[in-house]
Short mmCIF file of C-alpha atoms in Angstrom, two decimals:
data_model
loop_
_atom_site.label_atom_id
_atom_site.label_comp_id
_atom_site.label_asym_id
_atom_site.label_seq_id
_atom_site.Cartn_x
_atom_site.Cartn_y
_atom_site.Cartn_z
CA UNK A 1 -11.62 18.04 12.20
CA UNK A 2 -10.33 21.34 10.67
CA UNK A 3 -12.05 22.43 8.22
CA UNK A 4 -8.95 24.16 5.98
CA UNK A 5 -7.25 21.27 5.09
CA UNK A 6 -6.83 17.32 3.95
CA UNK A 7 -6.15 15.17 6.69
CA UNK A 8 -3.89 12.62 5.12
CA UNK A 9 -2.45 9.58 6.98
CA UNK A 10 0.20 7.54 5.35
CA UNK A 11 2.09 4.06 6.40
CA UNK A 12 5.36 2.90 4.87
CA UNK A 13 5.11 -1.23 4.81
CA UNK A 14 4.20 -3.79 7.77
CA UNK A 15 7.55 -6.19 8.58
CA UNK A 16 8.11 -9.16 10.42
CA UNK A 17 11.42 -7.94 12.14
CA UNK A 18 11.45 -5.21 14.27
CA UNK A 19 13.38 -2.31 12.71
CA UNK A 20 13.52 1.39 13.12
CA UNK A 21 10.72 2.70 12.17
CA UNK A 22 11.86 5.42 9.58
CA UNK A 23 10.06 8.86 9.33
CA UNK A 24 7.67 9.70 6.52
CA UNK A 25 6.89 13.41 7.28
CA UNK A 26 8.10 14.56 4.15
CA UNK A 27 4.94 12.04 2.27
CA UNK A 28 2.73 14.45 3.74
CA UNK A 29 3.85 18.28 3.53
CA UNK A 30 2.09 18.91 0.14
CA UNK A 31 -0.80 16.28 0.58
CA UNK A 32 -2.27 17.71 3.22
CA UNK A 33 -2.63 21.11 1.19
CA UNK A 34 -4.34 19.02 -1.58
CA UNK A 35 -7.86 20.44 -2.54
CA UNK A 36 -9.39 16.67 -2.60
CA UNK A 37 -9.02 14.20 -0.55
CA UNK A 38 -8.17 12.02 -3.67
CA UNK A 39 -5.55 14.66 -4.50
CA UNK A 40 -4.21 14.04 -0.93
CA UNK A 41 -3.66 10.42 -1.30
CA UNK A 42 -2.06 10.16 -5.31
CA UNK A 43 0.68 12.93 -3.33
CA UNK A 44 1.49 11.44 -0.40
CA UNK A 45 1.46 7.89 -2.16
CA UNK A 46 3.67 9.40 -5.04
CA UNK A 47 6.29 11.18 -2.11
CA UNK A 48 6.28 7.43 -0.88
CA UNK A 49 7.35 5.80 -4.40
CA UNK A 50 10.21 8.50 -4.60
CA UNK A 51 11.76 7.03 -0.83
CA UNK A 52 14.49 4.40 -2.20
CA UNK A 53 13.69 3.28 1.69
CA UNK A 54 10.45 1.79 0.64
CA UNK A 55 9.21 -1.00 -1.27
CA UNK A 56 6.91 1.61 -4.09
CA UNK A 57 7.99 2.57 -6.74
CA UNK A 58 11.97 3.90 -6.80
CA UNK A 59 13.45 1.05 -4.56
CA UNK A 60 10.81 -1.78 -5.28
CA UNK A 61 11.79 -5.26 -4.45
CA UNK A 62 12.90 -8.07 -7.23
CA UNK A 63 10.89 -10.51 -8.54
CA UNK A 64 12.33 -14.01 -8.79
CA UNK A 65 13.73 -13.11 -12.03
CA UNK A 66 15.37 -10.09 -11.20
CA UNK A 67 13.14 -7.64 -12.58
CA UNK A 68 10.59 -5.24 -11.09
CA UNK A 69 6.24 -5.64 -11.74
CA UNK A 70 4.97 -2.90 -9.38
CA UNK A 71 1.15 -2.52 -8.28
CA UNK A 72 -0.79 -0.04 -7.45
CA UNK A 73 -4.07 0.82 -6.78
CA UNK A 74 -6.66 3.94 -5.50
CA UNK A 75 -10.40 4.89 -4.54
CA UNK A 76 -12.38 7.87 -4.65
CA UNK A 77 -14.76 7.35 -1.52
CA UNK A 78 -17.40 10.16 -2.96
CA UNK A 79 -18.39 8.70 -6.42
CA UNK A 80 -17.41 4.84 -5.81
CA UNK A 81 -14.73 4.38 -8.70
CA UNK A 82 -11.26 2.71 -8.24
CA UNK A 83 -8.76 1.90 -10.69
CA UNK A 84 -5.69 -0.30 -10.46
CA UNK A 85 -2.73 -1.36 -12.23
CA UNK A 86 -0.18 -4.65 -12.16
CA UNK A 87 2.74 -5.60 -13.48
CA UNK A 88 3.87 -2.07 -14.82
CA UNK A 89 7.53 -0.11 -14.69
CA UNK A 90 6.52 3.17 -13.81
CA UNK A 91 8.39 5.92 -11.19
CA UNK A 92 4.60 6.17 -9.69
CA UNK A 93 2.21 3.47 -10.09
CA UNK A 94 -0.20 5.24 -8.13
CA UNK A 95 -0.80 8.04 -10.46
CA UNK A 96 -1.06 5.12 -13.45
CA UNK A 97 -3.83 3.81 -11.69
CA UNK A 98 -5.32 7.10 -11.39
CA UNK A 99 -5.53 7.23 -15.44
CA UNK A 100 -7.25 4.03 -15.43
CA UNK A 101 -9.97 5.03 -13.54
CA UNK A 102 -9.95 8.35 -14.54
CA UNK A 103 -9.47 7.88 -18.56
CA UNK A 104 -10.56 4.18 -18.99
CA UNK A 105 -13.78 2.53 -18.36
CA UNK A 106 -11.73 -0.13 -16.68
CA UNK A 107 -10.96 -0.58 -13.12
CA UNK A 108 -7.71 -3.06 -13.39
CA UNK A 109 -5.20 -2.87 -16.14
CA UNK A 110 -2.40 -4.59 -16.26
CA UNK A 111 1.45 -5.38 -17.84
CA UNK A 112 1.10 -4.17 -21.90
CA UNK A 113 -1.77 -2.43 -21.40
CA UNK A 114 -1.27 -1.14 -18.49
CA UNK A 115 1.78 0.25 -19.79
CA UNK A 116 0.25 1.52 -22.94
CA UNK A 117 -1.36 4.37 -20.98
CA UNK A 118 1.56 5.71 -19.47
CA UNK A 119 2.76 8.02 -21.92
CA UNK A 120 4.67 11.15 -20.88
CA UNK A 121 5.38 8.80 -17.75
CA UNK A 122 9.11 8.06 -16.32
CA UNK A 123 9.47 4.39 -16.84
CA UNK A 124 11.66 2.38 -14.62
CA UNK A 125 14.41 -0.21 -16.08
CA UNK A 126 15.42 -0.81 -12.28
CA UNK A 127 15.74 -0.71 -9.02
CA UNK A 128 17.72 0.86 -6.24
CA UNK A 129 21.35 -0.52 -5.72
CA UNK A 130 20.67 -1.63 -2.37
CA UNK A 131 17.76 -3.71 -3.79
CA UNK A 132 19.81 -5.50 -6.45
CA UNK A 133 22.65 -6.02 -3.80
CA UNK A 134 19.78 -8.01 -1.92
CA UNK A 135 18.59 -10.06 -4.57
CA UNK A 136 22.18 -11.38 -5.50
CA UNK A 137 22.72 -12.43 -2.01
CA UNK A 138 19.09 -14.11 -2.37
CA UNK A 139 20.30 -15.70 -4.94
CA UNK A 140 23.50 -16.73 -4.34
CA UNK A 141 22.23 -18.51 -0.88
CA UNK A 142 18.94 -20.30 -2.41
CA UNK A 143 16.64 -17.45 -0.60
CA UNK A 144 14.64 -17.22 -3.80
CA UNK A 145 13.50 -21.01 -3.89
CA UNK A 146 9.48 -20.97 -2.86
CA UNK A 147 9.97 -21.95 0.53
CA UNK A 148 11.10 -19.12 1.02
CA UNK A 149 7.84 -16.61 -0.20
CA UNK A 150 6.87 -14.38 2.45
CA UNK A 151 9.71 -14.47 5.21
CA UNK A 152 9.58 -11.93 7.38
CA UNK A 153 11.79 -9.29 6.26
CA UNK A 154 10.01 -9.69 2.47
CA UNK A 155 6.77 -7.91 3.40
CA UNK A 156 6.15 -4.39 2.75
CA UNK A 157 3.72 -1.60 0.73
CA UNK A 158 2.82 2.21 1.10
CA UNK A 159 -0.80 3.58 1.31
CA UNK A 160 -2.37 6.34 2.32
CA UNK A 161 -6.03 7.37 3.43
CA UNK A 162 -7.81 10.88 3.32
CA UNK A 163 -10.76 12.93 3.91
CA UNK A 164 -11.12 16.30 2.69
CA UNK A 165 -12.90 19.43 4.70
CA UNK A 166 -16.23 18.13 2.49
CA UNK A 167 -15.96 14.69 4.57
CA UNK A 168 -14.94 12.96 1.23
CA UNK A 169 -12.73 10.20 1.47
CA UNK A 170 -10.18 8.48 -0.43
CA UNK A 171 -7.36 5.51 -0.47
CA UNK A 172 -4.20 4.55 -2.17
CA UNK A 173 -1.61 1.49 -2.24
CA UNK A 174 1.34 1.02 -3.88
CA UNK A 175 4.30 -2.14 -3.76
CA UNK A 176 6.61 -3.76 -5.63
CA UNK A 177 5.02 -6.99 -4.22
CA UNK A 178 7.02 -9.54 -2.04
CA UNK A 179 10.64 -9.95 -3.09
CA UNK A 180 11.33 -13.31 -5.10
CA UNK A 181 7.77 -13.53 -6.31
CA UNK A 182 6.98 -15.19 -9.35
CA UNK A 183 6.89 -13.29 -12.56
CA UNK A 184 3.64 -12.45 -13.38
CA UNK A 185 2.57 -12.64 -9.57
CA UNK A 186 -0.55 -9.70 -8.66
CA UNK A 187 -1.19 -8.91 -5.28
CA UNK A 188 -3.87 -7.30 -3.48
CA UNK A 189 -2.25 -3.13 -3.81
CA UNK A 190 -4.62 -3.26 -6.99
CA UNK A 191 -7.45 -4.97 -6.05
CA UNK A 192 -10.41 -2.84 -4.51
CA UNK A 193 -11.72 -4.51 -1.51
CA UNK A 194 -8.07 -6.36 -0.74
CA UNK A 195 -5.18 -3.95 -0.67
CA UNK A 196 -7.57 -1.06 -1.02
CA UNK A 197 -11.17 0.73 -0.34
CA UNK A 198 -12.81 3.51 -0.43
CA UNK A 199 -16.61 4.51 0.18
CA UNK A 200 -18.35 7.41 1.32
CA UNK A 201 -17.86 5.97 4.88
CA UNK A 202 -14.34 4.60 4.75
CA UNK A 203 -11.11 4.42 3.38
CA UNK A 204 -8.79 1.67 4.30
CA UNK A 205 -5.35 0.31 3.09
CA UNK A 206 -3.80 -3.03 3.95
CA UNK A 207 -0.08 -4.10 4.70
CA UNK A 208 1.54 -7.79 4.41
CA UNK A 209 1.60 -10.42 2.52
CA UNK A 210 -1.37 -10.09 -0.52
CA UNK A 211 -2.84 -14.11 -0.73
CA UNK A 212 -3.81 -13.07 2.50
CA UNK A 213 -5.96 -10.13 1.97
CA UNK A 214 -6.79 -11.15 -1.63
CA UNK A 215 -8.68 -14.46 0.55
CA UNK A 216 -9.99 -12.45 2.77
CA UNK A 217 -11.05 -9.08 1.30
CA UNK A 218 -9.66 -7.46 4.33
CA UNK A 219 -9.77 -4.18 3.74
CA UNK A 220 -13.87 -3.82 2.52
CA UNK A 221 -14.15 -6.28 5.90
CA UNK A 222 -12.74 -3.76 8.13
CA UNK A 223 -14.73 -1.17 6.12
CA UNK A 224 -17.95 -2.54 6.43
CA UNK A 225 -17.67 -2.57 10.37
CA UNK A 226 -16.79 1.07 10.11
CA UNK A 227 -20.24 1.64 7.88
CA UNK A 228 -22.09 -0.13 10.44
CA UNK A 229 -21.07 1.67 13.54
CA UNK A 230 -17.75 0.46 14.64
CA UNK A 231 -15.15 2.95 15.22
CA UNK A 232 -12.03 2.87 13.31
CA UNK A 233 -9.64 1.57 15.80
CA UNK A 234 -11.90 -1.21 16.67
CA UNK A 235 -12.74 -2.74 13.08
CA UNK A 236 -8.97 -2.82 12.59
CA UNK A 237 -7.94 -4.97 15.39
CA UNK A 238 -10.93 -7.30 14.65
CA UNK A 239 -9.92 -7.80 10.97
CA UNK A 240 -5.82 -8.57 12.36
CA UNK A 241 -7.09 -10.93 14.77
CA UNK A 242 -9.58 -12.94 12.09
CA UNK A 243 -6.13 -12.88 9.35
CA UNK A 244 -4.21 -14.11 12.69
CA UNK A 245 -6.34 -17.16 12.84
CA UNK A 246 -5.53 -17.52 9.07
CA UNK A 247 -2.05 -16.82 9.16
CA UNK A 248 1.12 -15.69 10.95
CA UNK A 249 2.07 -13.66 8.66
CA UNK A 250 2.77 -10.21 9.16
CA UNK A 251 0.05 -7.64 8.48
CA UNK A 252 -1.34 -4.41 9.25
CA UNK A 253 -4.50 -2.27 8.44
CA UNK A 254 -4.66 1.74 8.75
CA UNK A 255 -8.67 2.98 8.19
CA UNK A 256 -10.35 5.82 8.48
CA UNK A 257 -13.74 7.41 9.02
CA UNK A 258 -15.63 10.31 7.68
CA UNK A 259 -15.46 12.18 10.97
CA UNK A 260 -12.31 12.07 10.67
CA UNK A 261 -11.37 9.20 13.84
CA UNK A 262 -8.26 6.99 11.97
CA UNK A 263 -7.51 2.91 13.33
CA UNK A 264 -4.30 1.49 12.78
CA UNK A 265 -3.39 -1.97 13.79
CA UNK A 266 -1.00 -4.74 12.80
CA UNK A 267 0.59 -8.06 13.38
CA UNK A 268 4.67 -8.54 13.72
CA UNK A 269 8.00 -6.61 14.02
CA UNK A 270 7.11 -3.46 13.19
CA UNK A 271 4.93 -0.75 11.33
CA UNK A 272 5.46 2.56 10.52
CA UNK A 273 2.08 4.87 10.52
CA UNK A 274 2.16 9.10 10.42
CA UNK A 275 -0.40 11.75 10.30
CA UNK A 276 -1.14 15.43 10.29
CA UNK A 277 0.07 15.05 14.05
CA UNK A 278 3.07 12.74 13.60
CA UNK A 279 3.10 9.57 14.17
CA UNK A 280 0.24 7.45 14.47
CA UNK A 281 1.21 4.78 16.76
CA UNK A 282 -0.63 1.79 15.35
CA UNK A 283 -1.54 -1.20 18.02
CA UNK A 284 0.15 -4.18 17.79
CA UNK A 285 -1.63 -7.44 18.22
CA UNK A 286 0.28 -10.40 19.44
#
């Protein structure tokens, strides 16, 4: 691993379908430069909330009552602290959940007081048009009833993973949850150990629909193989083939190590994954 700069590796949202997968090079021209690898992550993850392609942020999906709750969470590998937020209307949750672990002595905040932190903050009243034009259509064809919660084309977050040149690691997640949820609805972006980890031996990010990694804890399980020996890669793929015999649900898990080695792996249509390289080329499992 160089030792001049962040290596930062970024994902843009598991789906059922297979669709183009689109690029997110731009996510990591200023994180890689970041000092920290915590630094690396809130950048990349924020670059990611600005794409109106993405569900993050600018472009999150609609709740069931047309409105937006986003969720967001990160982890500072080196000194074990994580903070999360849910249920706020900010242009970049991820940096919100920064000042909760950074400024509170909370790790989860969420809706009011969430919100009541975010001063000097853009808040968000909406969503892309694209977004609302999806909802209506939801709408008008029953597509929001509960049957209907976690379809295939509803699942998708950001994240990113880092490690710095001083082997220090870090993670981020951030979503607008799965479209039509039910106000109110938290899924596992903000939870540490679920959506996202970070320890002085990994930093992992999950993909897909939360109740599944909420159940499961998925991503401290993957992260636990990587602290007792298993390479990156390999915990991965063992963590999407237990949530397989769970679910068939879409999902995907990008981890990485403090030598630097980086997993990706995922269940369904299609995932895109990039690094310092390009892009990652996660495995799918069937």
């Amino acid at each position: 691993m160089s030792e001049s700069r962040t290596h930062v590796y970024v994902h843009g949202g598991v789906s059922g379908t297979d669709k183009p997968l689109p690029s997110l090079a731009h996510s990591l021209v200023e994180a890689v430069a970041a000092a920290t690898a915590l630094d690396g992550v809130e950048e990349a993850v924020r670059r990611l909330e600005d794409d109106s392609e993405l569900n993050a942020g600018w472009g999150s999906v609609l709740n069931r009552n047309g409105v937006i709750e986003l969720d967001a969470g990160i982890a500072d590998g080196t000194t074990g602290h994580a903070g999360g937020v849910a249920g706020v209307s900010v242009r970049y949750p991820v940096s919100l959940a920064r000042r909760v672990m950074g400024s509170t002595p909370h790790v989860l905040m969420a809706g009011e007081g969430a919100m009541a932190l975010a001063e000097s903050m853009e808040v968000l009243d909406g969503t892309t048009e694209r977004q609302i034009e999806r909802y209506d259509r939801a709408l008008d064809s029953g597509k929001l009833e509960a049957r209907h919660y976690g379809a295939d084309e509803h699942v998708d977050t950001v994240g990113a993973v880092a490690v710095d040149a001083s082997n220090h690691l870090a993670a981020a997640s951030s979503t607008g949850g799965v479209f039509g949820k039910l106000p109110g609805r938290v899924g596992d972006s903000a939870i540490f150990g679920a959506g996202t980890y970070a320890s002085p031996g990994a930093a992992v990010v999950g993909t897909g629909v939360g109740e599944l990694f909420l159940e499961t804890l998925a991503s401290a399980r993957v992260a636990r193989l990587i602290e007792e020996g298993a390479r990156p890669q390999s915990a991965c793929e063992r963590v999407i083939a237990y949530l397989g015999t769970r679910s068939d649900a879409p999902a995907g898990l990008l981890a990485l190590a403090a030598n630097g080695q980086v997993g990706a792996a995922y269940r369904g249509g299609s995932w895109p994954v990039e690094g310092p390289s390009g892009p990652l080329g996660a495995v799918c499992l069937e």
